[in-house]
PDB file of C-alpha atoms in Angstrom:
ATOM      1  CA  UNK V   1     134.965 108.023 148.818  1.00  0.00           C
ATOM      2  CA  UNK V   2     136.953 107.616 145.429  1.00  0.00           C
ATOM      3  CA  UNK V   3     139.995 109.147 147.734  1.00  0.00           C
ATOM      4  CA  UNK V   4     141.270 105.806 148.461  1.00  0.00           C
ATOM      5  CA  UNK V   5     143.202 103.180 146.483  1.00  0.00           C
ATOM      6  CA  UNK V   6     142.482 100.151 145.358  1.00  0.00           C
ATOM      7  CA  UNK V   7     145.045  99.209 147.578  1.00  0.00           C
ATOM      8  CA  UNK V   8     144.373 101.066 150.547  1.00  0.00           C
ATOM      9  CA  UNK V   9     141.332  99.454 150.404  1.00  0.00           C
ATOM     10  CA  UNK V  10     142.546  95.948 150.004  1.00  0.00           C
ATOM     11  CA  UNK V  11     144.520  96.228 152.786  1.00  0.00           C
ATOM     12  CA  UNK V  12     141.477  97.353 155.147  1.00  0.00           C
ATOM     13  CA  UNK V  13     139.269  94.950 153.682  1.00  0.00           C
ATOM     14  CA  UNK V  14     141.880  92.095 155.110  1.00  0.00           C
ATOM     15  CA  UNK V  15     141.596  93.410 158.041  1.00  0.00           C
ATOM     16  CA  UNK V  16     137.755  92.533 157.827  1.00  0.00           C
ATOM     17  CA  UNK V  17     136.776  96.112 157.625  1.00  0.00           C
ATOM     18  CA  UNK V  18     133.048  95.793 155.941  1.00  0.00           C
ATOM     19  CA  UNK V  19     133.072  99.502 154.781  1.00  0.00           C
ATOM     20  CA  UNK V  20     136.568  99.446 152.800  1.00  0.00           C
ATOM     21  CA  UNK V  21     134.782  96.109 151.005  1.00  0.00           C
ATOM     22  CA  UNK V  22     131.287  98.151 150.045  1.00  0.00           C
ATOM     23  CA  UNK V  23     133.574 100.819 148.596  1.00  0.00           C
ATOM     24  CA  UNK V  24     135.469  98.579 146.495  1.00  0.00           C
ATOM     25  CA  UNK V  25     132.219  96.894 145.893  1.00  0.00           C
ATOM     26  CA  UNK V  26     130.720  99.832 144.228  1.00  0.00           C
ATOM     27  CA  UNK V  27     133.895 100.813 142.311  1.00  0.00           C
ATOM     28  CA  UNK V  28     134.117  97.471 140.814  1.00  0.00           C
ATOM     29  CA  UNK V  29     130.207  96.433 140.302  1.00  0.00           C
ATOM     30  CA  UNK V  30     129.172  97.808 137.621  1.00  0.00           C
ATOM     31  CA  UNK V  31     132.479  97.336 135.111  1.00  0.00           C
ATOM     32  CA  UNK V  32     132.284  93.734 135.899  1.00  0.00           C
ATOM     33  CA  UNK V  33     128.772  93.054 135.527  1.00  0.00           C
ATOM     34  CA  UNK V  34     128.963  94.363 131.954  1.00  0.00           C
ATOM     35  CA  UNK V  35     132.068  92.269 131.022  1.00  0.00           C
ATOM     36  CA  UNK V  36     130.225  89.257 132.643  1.00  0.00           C
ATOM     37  CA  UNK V  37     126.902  90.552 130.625  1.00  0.00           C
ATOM     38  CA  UNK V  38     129.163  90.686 127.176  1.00  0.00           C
ATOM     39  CA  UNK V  39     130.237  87.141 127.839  1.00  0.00           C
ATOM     40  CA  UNK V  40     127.173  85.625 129.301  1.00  0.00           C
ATOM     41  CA  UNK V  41     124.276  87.403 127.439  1.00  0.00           C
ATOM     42  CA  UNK V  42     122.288  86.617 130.300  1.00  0.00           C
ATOM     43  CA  UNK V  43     121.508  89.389 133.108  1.00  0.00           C
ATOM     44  CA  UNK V  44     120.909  86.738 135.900  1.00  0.00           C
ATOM     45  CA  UNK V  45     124.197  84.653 135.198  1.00  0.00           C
ATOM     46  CA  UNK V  46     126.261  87.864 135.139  1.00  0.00           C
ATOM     47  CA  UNK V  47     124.751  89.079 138.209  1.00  0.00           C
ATOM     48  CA  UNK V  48     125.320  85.585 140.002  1.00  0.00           C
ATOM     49  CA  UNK V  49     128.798  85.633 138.689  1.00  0.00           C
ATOM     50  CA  UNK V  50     129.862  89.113 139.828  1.00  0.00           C
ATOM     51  CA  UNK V  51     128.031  88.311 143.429  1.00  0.00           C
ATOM     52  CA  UNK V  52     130.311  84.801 143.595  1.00  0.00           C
ATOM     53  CA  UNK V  53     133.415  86.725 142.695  1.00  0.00           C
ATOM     54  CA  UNK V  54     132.797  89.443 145.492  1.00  0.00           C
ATOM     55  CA  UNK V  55     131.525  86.663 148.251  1.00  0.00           C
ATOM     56  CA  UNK V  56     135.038  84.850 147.166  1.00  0.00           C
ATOM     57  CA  UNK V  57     137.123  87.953 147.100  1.00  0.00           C
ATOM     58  CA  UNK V  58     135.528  88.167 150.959  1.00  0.00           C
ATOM     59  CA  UNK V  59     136.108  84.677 151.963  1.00  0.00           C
ATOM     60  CA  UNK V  60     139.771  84.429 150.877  1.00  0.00           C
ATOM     61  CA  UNK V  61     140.530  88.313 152.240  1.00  0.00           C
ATOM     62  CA  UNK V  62     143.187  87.090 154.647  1.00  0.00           C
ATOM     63  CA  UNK V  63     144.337  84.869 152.294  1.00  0.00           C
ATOM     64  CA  UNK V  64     147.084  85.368 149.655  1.00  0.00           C
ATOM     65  CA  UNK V  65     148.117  88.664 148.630  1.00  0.00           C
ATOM     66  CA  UNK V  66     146.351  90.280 145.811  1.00  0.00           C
ATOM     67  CA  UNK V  67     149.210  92.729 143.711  1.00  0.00           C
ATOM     68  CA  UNK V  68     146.467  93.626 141.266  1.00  0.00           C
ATOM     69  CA  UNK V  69     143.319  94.564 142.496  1.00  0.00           C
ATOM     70  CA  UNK V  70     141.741  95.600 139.054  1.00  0.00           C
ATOM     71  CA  UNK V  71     142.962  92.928 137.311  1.00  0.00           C
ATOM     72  CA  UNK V  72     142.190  90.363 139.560  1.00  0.00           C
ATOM     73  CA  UNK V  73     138.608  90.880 139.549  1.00  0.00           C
ATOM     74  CA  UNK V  74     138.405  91.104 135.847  1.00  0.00           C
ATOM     75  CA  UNK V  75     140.187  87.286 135.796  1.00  0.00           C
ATOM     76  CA  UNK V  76     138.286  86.222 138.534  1.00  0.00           C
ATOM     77  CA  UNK V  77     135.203  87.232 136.297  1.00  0.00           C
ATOM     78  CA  UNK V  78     136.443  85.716 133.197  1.00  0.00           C
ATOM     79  CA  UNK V  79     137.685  82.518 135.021  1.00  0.00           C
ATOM     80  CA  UNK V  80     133.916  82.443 136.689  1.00  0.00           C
ATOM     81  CA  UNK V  81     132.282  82.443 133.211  1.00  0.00           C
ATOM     82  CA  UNK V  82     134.035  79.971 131.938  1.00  0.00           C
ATOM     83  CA  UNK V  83     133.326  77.892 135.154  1.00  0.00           C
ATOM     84  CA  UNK V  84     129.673  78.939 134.381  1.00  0.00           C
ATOM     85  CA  UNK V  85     129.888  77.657 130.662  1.00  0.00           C
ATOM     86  CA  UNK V  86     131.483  74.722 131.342  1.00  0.00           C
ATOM     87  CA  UNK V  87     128.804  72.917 133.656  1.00  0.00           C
ATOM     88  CA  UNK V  88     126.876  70.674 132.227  1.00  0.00           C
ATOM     89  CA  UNK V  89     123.430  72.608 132.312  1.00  0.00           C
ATOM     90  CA  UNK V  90     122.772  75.427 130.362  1.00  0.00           C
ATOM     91  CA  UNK V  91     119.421  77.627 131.608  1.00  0.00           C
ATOM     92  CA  UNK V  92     117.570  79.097 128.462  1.00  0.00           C
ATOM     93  CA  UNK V  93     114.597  81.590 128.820  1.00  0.00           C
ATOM     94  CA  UNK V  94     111.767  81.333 126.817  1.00  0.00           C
ATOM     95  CA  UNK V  95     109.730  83.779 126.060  1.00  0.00           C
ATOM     96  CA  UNK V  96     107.129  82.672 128.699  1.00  0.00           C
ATOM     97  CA  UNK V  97     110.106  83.388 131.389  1.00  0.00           C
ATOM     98  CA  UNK V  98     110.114  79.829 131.809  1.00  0.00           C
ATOM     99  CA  UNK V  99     113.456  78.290 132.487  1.00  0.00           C
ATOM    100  CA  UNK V 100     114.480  75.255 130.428  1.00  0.00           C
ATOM    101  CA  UNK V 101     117.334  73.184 131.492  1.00  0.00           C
ATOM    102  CA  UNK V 102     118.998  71.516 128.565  1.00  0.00           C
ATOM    103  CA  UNK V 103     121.916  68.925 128.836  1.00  0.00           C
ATOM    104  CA  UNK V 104     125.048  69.649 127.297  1.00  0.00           C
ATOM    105  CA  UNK V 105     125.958  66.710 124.820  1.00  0.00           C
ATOM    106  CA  UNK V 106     128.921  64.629 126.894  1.00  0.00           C
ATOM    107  CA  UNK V 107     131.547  64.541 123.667  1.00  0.00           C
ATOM    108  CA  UNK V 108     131.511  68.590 123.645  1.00  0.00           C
ATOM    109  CA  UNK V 109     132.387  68.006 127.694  1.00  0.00           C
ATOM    110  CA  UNK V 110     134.917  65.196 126.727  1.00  0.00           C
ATOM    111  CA  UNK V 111     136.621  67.908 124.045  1.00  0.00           C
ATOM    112  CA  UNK V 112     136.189  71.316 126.615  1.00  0.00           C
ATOM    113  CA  UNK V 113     137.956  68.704 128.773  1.00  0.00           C
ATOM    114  CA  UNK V 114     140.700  67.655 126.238  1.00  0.00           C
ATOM    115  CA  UNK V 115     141.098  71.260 125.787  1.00  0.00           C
ATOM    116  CA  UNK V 116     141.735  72.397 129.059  1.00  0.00           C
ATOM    117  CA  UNK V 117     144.130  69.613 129.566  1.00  0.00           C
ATOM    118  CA  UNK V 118     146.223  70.301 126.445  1.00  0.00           C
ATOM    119  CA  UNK V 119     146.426  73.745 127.017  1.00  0.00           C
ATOM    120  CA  UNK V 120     147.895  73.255 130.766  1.00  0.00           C
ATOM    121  CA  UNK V 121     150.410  70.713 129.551  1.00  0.00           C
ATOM    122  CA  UNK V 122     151.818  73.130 126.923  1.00  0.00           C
ATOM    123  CA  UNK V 123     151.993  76.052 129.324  1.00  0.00           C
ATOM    124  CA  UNK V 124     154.026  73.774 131.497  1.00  0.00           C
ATOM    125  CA  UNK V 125     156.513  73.222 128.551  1.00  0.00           C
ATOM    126  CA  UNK V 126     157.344  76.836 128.377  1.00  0.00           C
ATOM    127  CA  UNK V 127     160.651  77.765 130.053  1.00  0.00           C
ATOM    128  CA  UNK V 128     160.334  78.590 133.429  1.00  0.00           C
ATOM    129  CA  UNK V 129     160.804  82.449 132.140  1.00  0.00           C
ATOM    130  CA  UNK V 130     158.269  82.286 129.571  1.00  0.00           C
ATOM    131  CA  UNK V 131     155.362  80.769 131.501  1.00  0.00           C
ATOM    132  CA  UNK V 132     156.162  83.400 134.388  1.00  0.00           C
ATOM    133  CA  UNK V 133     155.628  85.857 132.015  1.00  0.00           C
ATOM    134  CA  UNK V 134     152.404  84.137 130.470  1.00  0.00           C
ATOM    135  CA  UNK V 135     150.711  83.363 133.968  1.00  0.00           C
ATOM    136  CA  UNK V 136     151.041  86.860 134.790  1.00  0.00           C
ATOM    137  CA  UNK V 137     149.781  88.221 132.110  1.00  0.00           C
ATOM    138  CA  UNK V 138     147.374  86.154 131.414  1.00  0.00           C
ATOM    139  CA  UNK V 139     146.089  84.950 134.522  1.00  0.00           C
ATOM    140  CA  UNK V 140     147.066  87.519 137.438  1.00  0.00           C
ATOM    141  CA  UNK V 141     145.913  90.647 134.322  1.00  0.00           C
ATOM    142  CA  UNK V 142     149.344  92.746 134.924  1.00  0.00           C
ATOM    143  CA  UNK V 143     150.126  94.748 132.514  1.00  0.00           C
ATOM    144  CA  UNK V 144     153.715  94.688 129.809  1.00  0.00           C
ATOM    145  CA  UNK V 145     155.100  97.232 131.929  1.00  0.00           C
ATOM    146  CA  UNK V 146     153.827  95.708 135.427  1.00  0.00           C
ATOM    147  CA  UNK V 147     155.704  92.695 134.502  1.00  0.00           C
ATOM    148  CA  UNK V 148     158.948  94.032 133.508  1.00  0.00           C
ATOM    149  CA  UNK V 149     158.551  96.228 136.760  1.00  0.00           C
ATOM    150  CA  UNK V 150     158.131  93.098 138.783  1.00  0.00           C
ATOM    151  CA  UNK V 151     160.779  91.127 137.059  1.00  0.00           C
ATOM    152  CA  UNK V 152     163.572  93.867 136.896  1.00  0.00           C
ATOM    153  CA  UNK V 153     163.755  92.982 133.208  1.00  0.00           C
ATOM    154  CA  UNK V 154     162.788  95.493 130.122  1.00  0.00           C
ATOM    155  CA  UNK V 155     158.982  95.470 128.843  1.00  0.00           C
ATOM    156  CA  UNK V 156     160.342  94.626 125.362  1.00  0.00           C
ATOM    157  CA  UNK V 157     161.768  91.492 126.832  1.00  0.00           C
ATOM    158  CA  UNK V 158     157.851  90.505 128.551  1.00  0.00           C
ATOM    159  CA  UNK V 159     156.889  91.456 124.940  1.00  0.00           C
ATOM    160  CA  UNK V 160     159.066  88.994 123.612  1.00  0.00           C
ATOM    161  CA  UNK V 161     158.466  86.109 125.766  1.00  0.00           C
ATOM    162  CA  UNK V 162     154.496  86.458 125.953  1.00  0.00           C
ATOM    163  CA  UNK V 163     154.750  86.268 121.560  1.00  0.00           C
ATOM    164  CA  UNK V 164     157.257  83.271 122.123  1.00  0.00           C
ATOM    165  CA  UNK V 165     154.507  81.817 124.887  1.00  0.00           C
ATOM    166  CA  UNK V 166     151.746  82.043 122.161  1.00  0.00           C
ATOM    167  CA  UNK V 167     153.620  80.862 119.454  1.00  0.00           C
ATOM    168  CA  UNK V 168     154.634  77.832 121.399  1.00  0.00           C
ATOM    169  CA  UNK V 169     150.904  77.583 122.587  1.00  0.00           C
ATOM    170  CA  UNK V 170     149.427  78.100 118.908  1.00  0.00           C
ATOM    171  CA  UNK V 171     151.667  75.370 117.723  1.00  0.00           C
ATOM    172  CA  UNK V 172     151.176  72.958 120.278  1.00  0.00           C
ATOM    173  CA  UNK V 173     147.296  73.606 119.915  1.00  0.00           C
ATOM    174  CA  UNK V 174     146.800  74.196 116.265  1.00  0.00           C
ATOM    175  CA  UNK V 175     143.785  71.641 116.450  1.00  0.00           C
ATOM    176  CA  UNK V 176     141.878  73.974 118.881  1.00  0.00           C
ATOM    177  CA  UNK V 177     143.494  77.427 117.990  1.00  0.00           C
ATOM    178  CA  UNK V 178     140.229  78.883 117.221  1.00  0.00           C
ATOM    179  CA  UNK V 179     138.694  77.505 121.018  1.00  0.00           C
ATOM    180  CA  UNK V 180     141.955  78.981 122.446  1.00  0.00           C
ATOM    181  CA  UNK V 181     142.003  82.535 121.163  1.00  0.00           C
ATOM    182  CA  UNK V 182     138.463  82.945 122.488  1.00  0.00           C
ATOM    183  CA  UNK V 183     139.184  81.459 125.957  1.00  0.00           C
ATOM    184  CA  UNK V 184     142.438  83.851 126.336  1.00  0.00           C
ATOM    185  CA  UNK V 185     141.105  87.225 125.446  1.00  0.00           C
ATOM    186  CA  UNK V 186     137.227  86.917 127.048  1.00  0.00           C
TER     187      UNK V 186
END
């Protein structure tokens, strides 16, 4: 089974093949749903979000190409958590098992909001260089040496432009640094 690729398998799974998908599936399951446990804290949320990344991953197989396999699911994950902790509704179990939905006040929405916001306009200030670097890092989950692979340019330069990326990020975003460190290495 494990003879396969990631991206051997990708590349049967968009062509719909259902087997190539379970095999992935159980490569993949059980890593994410403990990062989505560590994060969450909650066995039910984790499971959900794993299950919504893999239904996704299905729906969009013809879509765009996926370079990364690995680290695609791991930001999909991530990126799904934080979708889970920013809604408005938090589920807490008591000890009776009984769910309790509790309202999240609106000014901590208002700030996540704020947040987000900020942080997208000072990526988008980065040179064009810089944020290439950053977003695929960051967001696609290459690797130093992926990058400078990709880009035909020397891992010590993608070294140097993600620390000038968070530099220019921390200053921009001193106010929330703290929020921001958490959100870019869950």
């Amino acid at each position: 089974m494990d003879q396969f690729s990631d991206e051997e398998l990708y590349q049967q799974i968009r062509l719909s093949e259902r087997k190539a998908f379970n095999m992935l599936f159980d490569r993949y399951w059980k890593r994410l749903f403990e990062y989505a446990y560590r994060l969450l804290q909650d066995r039910a949320q984790a499971e959900d979000v794993v299950q919504e990344v893999f239904l996704s991953f299905w729906q969009k197989r013809q879509g765009q190409p996926i370079t990364h396999i690995s680290g695609y699911f791991f930001r999909a994950v991530k990126f799904q958590v934080a979708n889970s902790l920013r809604n408005n509704k938090w589920l807490v179990a008591w000890p009776e098992e009984n769910p309790v939905v509790l309202e999240e006040k609106e000014e901590e929405l208002q700030d996540r909001d704020l947040l987000y916001e900020q942080l997208e306009e000072s990526i988008q200030r980065l040179s064009p260089r810089c944020r290439e670097v950053f977003h695929l890092n960051k967001k696609e989950g290459f690797t130093a040496r992926e990058i400078a692979l990709r880009l035909n340019i020397s891992p010590r330069t993608v070294e140097h432009q993600l620390h000038k990326a968070m530099k220019a990020l921390r200053g921009d975003l001193q106010k929330f640094y703290s929020l921001i460190l958490i959100f870019l290495y869950l």
